[in-house]
PDB file of C-alpha atoms in Angstrom:
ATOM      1  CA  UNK A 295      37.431 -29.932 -27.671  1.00 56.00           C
ATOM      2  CA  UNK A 296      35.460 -26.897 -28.163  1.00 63.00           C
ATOM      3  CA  UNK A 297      37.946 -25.064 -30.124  1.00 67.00           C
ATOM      4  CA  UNK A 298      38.337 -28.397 -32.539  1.00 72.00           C
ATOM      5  CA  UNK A 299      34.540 -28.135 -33.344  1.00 76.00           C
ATOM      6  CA  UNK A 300      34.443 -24.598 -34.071  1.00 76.00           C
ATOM      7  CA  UNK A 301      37.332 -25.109 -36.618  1.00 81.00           C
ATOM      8  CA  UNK A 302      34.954 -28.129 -37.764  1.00 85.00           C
ATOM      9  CA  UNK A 303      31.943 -26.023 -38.158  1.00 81.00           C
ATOM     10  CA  UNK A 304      33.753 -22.987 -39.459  1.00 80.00           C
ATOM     11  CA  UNK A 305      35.821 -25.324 -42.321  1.00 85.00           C
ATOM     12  CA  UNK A 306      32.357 -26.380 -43.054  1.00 87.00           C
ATOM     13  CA  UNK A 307      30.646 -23.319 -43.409  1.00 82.00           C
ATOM     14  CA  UNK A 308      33.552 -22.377 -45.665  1.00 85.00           C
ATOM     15  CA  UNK A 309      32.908 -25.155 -47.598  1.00 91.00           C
ATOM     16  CA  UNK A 310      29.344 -24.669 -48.037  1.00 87.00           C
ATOM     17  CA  UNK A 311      29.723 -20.965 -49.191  1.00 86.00           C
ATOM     18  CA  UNK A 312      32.264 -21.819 -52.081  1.00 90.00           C
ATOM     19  CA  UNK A 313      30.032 -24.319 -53.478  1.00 90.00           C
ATOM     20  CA  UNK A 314      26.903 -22.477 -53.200  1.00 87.00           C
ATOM     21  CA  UNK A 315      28.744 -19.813 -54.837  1.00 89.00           C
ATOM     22  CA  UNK A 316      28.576 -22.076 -57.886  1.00 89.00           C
ATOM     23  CA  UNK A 317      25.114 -21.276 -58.649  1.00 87.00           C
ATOM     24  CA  UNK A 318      25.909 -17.422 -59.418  1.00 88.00           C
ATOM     25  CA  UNK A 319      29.359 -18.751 -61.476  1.00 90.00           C
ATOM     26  CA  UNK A 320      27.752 -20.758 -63.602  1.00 91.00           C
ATOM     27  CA  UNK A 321      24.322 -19.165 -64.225  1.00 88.00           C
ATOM     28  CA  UNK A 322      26.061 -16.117 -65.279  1.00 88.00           C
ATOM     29  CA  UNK A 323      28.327 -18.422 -67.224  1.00 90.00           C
ATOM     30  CA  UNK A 324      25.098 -20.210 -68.929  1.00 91.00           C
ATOM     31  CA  UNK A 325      23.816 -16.672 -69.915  1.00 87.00           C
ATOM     32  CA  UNK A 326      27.143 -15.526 -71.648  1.00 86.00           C
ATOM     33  CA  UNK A 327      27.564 -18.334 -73.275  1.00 88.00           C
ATOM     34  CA  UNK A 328      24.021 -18.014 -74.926  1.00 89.00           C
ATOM     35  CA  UNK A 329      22.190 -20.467 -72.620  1.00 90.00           C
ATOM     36  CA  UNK A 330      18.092 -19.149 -71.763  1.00 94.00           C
ATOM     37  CA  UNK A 331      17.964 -18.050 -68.161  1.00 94.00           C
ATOM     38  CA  UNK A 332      14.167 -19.576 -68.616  1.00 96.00           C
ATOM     39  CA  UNK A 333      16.668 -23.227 -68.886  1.00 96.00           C
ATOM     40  CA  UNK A 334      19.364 -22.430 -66.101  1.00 93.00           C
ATOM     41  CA  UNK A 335      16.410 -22.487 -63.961  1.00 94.00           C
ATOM     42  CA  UNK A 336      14.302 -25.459 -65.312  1.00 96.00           C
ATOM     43  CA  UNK A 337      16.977 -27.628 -65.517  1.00 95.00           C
ATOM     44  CA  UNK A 338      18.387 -27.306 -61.919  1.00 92.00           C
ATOM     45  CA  UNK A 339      15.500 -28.351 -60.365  1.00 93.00           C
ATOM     46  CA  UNK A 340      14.595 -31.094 -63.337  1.00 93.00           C
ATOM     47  CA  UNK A 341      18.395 -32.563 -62.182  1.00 94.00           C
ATOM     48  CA  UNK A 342      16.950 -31.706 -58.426  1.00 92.00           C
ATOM     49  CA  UNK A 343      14.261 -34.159 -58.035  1.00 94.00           C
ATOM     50  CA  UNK A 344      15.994 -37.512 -58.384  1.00 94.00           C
ATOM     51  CA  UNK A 345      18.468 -36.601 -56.238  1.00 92.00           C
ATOM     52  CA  UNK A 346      16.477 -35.735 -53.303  1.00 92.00           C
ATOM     53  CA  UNK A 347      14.219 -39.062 -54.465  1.00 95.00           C
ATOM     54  CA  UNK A 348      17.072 -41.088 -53.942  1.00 94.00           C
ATOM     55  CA  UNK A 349      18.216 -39.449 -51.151  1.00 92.00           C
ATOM     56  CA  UNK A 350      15.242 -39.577 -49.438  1.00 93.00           C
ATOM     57  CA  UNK A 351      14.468 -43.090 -50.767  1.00 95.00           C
ATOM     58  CA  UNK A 352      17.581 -44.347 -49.485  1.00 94.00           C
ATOM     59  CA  UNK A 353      16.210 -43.959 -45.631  1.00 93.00           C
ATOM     60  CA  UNK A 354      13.492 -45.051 -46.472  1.00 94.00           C
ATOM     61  CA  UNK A 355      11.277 -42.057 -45.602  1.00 94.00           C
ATOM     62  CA  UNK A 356       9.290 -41.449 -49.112  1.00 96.00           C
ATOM     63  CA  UNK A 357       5.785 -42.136 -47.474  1.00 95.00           C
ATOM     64  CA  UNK A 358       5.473 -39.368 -44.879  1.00 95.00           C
ATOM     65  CA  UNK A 359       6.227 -37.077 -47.796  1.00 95.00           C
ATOM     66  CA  UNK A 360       3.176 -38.140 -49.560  1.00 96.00           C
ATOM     67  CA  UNK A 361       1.334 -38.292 -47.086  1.00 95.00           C
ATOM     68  CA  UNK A 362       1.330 -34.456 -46.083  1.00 95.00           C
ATOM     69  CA  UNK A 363       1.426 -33.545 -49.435  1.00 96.00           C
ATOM     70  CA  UNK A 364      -1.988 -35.347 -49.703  1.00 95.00           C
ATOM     71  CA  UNK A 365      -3.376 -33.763 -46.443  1.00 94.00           C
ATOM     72  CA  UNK A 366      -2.816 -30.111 -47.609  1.00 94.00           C
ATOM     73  CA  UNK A 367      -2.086 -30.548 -51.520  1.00 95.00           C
ATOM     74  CA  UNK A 368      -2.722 -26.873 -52.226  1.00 96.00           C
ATOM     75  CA  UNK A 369      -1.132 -25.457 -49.644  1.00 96.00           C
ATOM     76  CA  UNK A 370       1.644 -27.239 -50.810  1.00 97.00           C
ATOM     77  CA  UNK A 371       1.670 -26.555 -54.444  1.00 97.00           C
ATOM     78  CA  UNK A 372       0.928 -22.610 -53.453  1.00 97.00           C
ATOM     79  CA  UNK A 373       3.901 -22.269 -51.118  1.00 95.00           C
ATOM     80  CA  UNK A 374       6.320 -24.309 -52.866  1.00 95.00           C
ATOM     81  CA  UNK A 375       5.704 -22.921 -56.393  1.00 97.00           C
ATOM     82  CA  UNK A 376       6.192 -19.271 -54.342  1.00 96.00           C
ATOM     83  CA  UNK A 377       9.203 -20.499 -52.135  1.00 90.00           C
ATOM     84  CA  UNK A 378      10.901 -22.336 -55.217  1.00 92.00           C
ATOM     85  CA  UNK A 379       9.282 -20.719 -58.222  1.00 95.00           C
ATOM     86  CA  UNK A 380       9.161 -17.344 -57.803  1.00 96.00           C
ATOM     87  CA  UNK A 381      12.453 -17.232 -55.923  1.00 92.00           C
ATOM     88  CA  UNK A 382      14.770 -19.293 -58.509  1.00 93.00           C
ATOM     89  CA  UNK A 383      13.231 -17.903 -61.633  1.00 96.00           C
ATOM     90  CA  UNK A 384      13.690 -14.015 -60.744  1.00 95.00           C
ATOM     91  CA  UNK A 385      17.477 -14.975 -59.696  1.00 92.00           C
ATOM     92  CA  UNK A 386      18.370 -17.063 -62.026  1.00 93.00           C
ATOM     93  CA  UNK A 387      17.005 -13.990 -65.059  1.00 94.00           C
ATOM     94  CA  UNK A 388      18.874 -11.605 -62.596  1.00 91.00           C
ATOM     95  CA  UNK A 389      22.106 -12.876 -64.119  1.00 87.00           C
ATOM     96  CA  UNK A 390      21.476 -11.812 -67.412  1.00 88.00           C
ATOM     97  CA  UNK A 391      21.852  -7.858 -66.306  1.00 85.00           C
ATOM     98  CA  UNK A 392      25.435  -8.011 -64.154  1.00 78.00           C
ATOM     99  CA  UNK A 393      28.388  -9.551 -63.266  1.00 80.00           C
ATOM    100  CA  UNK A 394      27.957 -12.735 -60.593  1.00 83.00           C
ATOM    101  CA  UNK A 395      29.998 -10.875 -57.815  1.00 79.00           C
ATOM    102  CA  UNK A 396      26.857  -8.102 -58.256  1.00 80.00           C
ATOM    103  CA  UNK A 397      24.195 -10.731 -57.893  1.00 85.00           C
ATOM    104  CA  UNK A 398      25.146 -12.273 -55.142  1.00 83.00           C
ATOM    105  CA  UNK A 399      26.276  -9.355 -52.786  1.00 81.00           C
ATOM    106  CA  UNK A 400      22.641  -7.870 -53.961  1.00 83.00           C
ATOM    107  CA  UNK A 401      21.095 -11.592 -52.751  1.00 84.00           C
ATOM    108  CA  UNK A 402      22.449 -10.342 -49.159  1.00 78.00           C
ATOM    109  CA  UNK A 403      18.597  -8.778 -49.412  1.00 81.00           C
ATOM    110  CA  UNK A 404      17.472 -11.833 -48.361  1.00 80.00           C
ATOM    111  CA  UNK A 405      18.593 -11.372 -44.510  1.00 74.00           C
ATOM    112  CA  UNK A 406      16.588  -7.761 -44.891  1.00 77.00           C
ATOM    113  CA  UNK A 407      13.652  -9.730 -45.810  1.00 79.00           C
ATOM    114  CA  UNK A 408      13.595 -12.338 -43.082  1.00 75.00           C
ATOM    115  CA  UNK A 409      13.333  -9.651 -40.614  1.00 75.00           C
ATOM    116  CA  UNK A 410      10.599  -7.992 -42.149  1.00 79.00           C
ATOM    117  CA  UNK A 411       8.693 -11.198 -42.365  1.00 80.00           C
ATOM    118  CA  UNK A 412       8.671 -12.151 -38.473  1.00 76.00           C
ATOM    119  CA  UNK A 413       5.145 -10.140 -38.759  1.00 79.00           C
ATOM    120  CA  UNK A 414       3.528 -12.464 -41.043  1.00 78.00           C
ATOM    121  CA  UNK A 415       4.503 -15.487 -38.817  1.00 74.00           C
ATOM    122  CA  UNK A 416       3.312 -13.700 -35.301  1.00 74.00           C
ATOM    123  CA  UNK A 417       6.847 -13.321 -34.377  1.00 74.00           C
ATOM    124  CA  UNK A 418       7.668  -9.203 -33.156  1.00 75.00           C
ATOM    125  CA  UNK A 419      10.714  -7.528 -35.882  1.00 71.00           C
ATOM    126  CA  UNK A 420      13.807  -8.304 -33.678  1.00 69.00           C
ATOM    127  CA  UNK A 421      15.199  -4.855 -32.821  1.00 69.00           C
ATOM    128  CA  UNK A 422      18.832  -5.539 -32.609  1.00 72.00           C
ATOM    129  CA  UNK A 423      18.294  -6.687 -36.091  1.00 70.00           C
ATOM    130  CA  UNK A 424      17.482  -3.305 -37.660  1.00 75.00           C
ATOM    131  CA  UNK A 425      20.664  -1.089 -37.086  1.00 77.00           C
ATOM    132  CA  UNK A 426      22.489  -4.552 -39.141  1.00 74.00           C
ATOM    133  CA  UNK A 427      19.608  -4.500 -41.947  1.00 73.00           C
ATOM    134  CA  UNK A 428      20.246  -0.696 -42.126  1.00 80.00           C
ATOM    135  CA  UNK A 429      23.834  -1.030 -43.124  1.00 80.00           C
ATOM    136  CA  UNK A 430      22.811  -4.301 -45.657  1.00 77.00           C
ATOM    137  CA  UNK A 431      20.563  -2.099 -47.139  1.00 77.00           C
ATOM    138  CA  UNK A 432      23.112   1.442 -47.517  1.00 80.00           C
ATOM    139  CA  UNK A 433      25.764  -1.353 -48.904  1.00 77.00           C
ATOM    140  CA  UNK A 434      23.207  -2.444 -51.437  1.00 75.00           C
ATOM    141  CA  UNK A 435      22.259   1.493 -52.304  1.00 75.00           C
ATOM    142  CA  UNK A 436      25.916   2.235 -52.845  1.00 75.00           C
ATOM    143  CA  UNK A 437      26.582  -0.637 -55.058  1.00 70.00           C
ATOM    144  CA  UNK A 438      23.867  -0.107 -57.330  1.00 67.00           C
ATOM    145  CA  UNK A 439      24.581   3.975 -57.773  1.00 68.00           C
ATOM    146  CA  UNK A 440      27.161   4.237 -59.776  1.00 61.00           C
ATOM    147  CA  UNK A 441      24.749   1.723 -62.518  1.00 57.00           C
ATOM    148  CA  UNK A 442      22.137   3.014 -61.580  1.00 57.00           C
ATOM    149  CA  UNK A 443      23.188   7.146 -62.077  1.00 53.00           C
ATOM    150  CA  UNK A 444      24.811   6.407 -65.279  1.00 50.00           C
ATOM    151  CA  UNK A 445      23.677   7.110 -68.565  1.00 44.00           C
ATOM    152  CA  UNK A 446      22.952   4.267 -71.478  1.00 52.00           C
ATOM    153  CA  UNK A 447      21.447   1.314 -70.390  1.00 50.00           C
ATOM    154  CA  UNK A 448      23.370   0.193 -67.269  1.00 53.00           C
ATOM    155  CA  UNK A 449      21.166   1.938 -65.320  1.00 68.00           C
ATOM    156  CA  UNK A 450      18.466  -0.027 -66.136  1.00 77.00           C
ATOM    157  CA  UNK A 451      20.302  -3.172 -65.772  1.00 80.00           C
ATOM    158  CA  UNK A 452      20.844  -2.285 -62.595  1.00 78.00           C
ATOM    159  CA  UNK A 453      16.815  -1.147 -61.580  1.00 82.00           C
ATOM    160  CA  UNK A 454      15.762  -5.031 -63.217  1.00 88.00           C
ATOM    161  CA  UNK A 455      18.800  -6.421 -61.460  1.00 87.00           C
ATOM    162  CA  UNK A 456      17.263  -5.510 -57.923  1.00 87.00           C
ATOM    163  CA  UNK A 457      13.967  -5.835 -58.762  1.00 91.00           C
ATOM    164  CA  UNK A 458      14.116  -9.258 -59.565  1.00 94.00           C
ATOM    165  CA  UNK A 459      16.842  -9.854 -56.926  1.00 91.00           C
ATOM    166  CA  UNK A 460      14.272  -8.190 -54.184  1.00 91.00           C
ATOM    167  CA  UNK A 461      11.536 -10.430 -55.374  1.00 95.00           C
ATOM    168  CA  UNK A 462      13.649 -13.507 -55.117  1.00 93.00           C
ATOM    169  CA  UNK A 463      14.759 -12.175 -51.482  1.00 88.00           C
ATOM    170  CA  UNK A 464      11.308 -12.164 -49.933  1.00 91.00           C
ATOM    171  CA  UNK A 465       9.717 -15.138 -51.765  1.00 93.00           C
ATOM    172  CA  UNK A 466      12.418 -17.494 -50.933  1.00 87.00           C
ATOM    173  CA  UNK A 467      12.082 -17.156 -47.358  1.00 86.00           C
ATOM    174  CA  UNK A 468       8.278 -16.851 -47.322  1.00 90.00           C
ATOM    175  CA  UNK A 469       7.631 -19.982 -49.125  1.00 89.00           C
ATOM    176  CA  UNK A 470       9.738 -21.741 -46.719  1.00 83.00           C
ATOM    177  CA  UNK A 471       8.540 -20.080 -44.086  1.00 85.00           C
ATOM    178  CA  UNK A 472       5.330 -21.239 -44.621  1.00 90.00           C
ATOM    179  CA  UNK A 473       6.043 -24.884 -45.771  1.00 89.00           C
ATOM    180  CA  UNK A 474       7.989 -25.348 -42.330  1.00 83.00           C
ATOM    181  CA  UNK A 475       4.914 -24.029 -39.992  1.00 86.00           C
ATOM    182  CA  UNK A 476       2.887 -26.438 -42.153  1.00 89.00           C
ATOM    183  CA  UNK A 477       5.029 -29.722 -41.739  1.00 86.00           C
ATOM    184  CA  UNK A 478       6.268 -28.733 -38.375  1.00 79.00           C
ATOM    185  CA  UNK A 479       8.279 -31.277 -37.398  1.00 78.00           C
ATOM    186  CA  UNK A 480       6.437 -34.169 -39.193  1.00 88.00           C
ATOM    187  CA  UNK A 481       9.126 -33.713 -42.183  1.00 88.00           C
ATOM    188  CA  UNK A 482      13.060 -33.350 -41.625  1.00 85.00           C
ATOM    189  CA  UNK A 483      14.927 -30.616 -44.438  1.00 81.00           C
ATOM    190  CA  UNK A 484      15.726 -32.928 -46.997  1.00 86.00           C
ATOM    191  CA  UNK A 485      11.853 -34.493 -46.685  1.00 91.00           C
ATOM    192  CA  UNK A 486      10.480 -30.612 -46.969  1.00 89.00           C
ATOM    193  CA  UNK A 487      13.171 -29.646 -49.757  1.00 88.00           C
ATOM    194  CA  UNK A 488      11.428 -33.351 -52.147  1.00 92.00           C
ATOM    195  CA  UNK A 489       8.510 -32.111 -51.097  1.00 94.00           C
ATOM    196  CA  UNK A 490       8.682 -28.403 -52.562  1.00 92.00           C
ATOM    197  CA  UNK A 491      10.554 -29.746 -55.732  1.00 93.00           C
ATOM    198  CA  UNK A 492       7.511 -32.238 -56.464  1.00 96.00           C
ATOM    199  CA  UNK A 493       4.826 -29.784 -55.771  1.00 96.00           C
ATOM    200  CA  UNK A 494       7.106 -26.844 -57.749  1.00 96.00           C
ATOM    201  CA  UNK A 495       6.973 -29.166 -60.794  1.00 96.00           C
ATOM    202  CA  UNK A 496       3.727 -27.653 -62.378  1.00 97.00           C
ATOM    203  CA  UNK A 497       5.589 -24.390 -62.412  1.00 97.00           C
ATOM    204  CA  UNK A 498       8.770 -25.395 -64.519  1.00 97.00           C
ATOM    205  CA  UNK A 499       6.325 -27.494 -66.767  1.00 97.00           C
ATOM    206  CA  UNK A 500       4.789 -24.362 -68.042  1.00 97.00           C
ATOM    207  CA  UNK A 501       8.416 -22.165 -67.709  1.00 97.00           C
ATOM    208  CA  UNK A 502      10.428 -24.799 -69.641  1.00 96.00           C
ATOM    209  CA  UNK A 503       7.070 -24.926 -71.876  1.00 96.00           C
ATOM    210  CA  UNK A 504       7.510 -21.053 -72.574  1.00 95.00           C
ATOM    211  CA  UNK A 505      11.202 -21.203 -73.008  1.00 94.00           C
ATOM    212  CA  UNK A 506      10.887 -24.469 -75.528  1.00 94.00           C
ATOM    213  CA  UNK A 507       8.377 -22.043 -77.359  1.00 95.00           C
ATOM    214  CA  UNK A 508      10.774 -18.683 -77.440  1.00 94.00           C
ATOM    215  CA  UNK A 509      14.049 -20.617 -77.489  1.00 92.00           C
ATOM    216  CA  UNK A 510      13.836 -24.100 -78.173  1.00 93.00           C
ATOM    217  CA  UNK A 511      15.594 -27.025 -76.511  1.00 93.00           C
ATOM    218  CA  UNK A 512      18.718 -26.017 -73.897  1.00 93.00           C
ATOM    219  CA  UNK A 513      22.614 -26.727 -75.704  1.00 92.00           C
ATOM    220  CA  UNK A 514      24.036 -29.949 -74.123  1.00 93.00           C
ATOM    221  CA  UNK A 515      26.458 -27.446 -72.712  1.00 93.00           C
ATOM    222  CA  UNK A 516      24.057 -25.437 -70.204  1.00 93.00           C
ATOM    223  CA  UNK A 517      22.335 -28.907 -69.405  1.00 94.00           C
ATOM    224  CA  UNK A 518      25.824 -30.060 -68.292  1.00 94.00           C
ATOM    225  CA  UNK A 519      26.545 -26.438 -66.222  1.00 93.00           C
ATOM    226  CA  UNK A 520      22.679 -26.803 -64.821  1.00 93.00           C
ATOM    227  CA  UNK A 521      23.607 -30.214 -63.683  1.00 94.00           C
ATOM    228  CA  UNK A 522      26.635 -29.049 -62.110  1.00 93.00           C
ATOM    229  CA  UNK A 523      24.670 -26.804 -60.078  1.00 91.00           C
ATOM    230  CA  UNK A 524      21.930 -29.295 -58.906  1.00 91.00           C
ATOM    231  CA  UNK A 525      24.557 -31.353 -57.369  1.00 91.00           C
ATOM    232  CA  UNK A 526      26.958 -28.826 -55.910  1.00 90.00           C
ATOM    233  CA  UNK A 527      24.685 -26.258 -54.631  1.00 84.00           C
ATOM    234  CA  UNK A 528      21.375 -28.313 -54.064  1.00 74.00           C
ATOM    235  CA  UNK A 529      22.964 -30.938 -52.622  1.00 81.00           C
ATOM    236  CA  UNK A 530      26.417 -30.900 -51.557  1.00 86.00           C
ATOM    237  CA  UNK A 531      26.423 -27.296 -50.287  1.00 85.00           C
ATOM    238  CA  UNK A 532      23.442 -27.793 -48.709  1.00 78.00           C
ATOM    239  CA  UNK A 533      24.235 -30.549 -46.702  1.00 77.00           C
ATOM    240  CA  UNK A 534      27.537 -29.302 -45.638  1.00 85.00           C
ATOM    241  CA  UNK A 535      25.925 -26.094 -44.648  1.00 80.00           C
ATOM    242  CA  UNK A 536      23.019 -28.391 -42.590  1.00 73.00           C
ATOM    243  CA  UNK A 537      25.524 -30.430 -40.713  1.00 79.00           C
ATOM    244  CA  UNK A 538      27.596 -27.281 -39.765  1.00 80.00           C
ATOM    245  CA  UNK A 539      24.557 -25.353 -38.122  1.00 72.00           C
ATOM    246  CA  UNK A 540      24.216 -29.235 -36.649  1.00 69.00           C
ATOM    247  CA  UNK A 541      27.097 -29.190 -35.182  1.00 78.00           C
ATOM    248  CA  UNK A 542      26.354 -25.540 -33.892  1.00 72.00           C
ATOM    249  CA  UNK A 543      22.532 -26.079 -32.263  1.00 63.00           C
ATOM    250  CA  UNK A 544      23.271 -26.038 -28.870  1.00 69.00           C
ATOM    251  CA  UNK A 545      25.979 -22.883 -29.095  1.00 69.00           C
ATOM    252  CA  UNK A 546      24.346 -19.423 -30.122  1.00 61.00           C
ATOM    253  CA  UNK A 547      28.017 -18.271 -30.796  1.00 64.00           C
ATOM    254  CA  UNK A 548      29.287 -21.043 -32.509  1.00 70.00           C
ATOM    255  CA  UNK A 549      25.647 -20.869 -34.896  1.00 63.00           C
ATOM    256  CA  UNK A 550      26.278 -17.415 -35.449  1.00 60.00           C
ATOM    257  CA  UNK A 551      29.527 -18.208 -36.633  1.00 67.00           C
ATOM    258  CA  UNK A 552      28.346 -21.240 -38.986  1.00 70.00           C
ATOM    259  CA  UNK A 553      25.392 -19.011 -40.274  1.00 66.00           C
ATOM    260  CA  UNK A 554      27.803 -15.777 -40.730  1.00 68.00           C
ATOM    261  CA  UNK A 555      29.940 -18.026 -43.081  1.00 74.00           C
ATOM    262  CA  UNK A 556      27.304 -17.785 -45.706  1.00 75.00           C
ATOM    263  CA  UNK A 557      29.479 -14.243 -46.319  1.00 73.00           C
ATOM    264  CA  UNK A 558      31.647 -16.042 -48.135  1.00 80.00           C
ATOM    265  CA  UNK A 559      29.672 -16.400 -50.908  1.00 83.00           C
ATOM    266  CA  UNK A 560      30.328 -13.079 -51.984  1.00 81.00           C
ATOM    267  CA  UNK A 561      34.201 -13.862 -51.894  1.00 83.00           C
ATOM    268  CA  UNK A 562      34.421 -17.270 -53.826  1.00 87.00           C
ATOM    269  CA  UNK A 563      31.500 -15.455 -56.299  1.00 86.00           C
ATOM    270  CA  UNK A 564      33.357 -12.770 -56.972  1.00 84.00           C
ATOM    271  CA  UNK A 565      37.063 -14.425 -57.172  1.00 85.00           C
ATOM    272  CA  UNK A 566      35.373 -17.271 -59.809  1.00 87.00           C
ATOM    273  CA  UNK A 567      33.564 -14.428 -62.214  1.00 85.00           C
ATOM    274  CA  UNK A 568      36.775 -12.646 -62.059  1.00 84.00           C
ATOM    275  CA  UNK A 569      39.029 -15.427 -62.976  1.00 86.00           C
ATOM    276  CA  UNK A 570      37.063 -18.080 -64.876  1.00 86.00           C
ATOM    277  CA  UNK A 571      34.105 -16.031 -66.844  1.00 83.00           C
ATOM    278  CA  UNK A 572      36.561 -12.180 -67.041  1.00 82.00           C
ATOM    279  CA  UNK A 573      33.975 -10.590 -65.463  1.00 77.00           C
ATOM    280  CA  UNK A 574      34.771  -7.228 -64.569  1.00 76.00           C
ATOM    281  CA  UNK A 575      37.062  -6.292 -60.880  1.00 74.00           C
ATOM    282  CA  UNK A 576      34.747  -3.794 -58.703  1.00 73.00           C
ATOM    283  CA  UNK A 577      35.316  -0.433 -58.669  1.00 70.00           C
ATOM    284  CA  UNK A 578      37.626   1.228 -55.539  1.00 71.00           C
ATOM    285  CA  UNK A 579      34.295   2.445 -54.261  1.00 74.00           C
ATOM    286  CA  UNK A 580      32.211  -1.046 -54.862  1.00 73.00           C
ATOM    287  CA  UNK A 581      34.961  -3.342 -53.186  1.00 79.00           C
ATOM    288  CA  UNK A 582      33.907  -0.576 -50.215  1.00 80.00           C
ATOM    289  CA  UNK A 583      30.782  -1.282 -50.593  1.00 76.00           C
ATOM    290  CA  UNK A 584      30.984  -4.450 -50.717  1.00 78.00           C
ATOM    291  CA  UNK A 585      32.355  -4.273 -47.366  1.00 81.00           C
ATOM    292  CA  UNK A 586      29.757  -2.344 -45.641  1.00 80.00           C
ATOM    293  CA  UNK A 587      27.265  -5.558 -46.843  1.00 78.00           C
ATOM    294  CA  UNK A 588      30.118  -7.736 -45.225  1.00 79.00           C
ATOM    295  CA  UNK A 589      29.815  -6.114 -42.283  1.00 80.00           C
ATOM    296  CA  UNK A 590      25.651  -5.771 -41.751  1.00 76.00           C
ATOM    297  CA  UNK A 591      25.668  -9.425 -42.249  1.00 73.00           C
ATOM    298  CA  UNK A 592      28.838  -9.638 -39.391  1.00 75.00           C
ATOM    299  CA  UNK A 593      26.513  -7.592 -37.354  1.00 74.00           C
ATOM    300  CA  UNK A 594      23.374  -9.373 -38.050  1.00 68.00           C
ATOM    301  CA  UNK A 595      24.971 -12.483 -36.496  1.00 67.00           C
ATOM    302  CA  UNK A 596      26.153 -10.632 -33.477  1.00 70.00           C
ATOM    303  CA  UNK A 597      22.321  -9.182 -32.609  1.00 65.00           C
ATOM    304  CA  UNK A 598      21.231 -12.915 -33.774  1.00 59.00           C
ATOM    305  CA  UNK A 599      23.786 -14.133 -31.182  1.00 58.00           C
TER     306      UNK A 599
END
């Protein structure tokens, strides 16, 4: 029995990583093929909000969402424009300075961050953490050198790349962060996630404004690839990825394994840019770099364990 639901939650983890490595495929896709990052961005959370409105509406559970929102609305409207705003905007302009497979192995930050932000929320740094955040950060170091050392302008690419990669990393989980210890458990995810898109909307009104006003209107063509990712990787990822840390909430080893499968991102990320946009194979020295990210984030769910 136990064995069949660790295959369950592991085939769903899987699952969950290949489609959430969608978003990296096809915003780099939307920026070589001319699209505005400013639109990549708008337009997944535009698609977004009916979704989660229907989803949502469907159980009937619209009202509570309201309600909080009117309770605290600018708490709210601070931590979701910081949590949604600031986190999908920086990654979403990240793409326009390297290949996918370098995005999202420098989006491992994120794990670094959450550790460092236990402070903020009264919680102590977890100790076993650190040794795994050490080797997530010397992967992410190597990566970047060879860009970063070289002459011309890839080393600059690289220097924006993690900058707005780093900034993305600590405002995603801060924003959240905060929303959760504000709903506590008057809100389920999907409640929180309408709640953040509604009260993010003031931000991609003036974004989309600024982009309409350097760019124009998006092509039909990135609306279509922006919609793509506001289904699989807003919704479908993210409730496969929910219902495998479900299945895992009363095993620490089998929700280590379901949140360690969130590696695989890197894998499907890196196998799509390669095959479907040419992006360029890592270097002998990268894929081993690559590998020592792999294996901080194996270690981080061993300490988490």
């Amino acid at each position: 029995m136990e064995r069949g639901r660790t295959k369950e939650i592991l085939g769903l983890g899987i699952l969950s990583s290949m489609f959430f490595a969608v978003t990296f495929i096809l915003n780099r896709s939307m920026n070589l093929s001319g699209g505005f990052w400013v639109w990549s961005a708008v337009l997944r959370y535009v698609f977004s909000l009916p979704i989660l409105l229907a989803l949502v509406g469907l159980r009937g559970k619209l009202r509570p969402v309201w309600a909080s929102i009117r309770r605290s609305p600018g708490a709210w409207l601070l931590w979701s424009t910081v949590g949604f705003g600031l986190f999908y905007a920086p990654l979403t302009w990240a793409s326009d300075f390297g290949p996918s497979w370098m995005t999202v192995s420098l989006w491992q930050l994120t794990i670094v961050a959450g550790v460092f932000l236990n402070p903020l929320f009264g919680k102590p740094v977890p100790l076993k953490s650190l040794g795994a955040v050490a080797v997530i950060l010397l992967g992410v170091v190597l990566l970047q050198s060879q860009e970063i050392v070289s002459n011309g302008g890839g080393g600059r690419d690289a220097l924006i790349c993690v900058g707005l990669i780093a900034i993305a990393a600590v405002t995603y989980p801060l924003g959240n962060r905060k929303m959760m210890a504000l709903c506590g458990g008057e809100l389920d995810t999907t409640q929180r996630v309408l709640g953040m898109t509604v009260c993010s909307v003031p931000f991609w009104l003036v974004l989309g404004g600024i982009g309409g006003a350097v760019r124009g209107l998006p092509s039909p063509e990135q609306a279509v690839q922006a919609l793509m990712v506001a289904v699989f990787s807003a919704v479908v990822a993210t409730l496969l990825f929910f219902q495998a840390t479900h299945l895992a909430r009363n095993d620490p080893r089998q929700l280590s394994l379901a949140e360690g499968t969130i590696a695989g991102e890197i894998i499907f990320t890196l196998l799509g840019g390669v095959l479907l946009l040419h992006d360029p194979l890592p270097g002998g020295i990268q894929w081993v770099d690559i590998g020592v990210i792999l294996l901080g984030m194996f270690l981080n769910c061993r300490a988490a364990r």
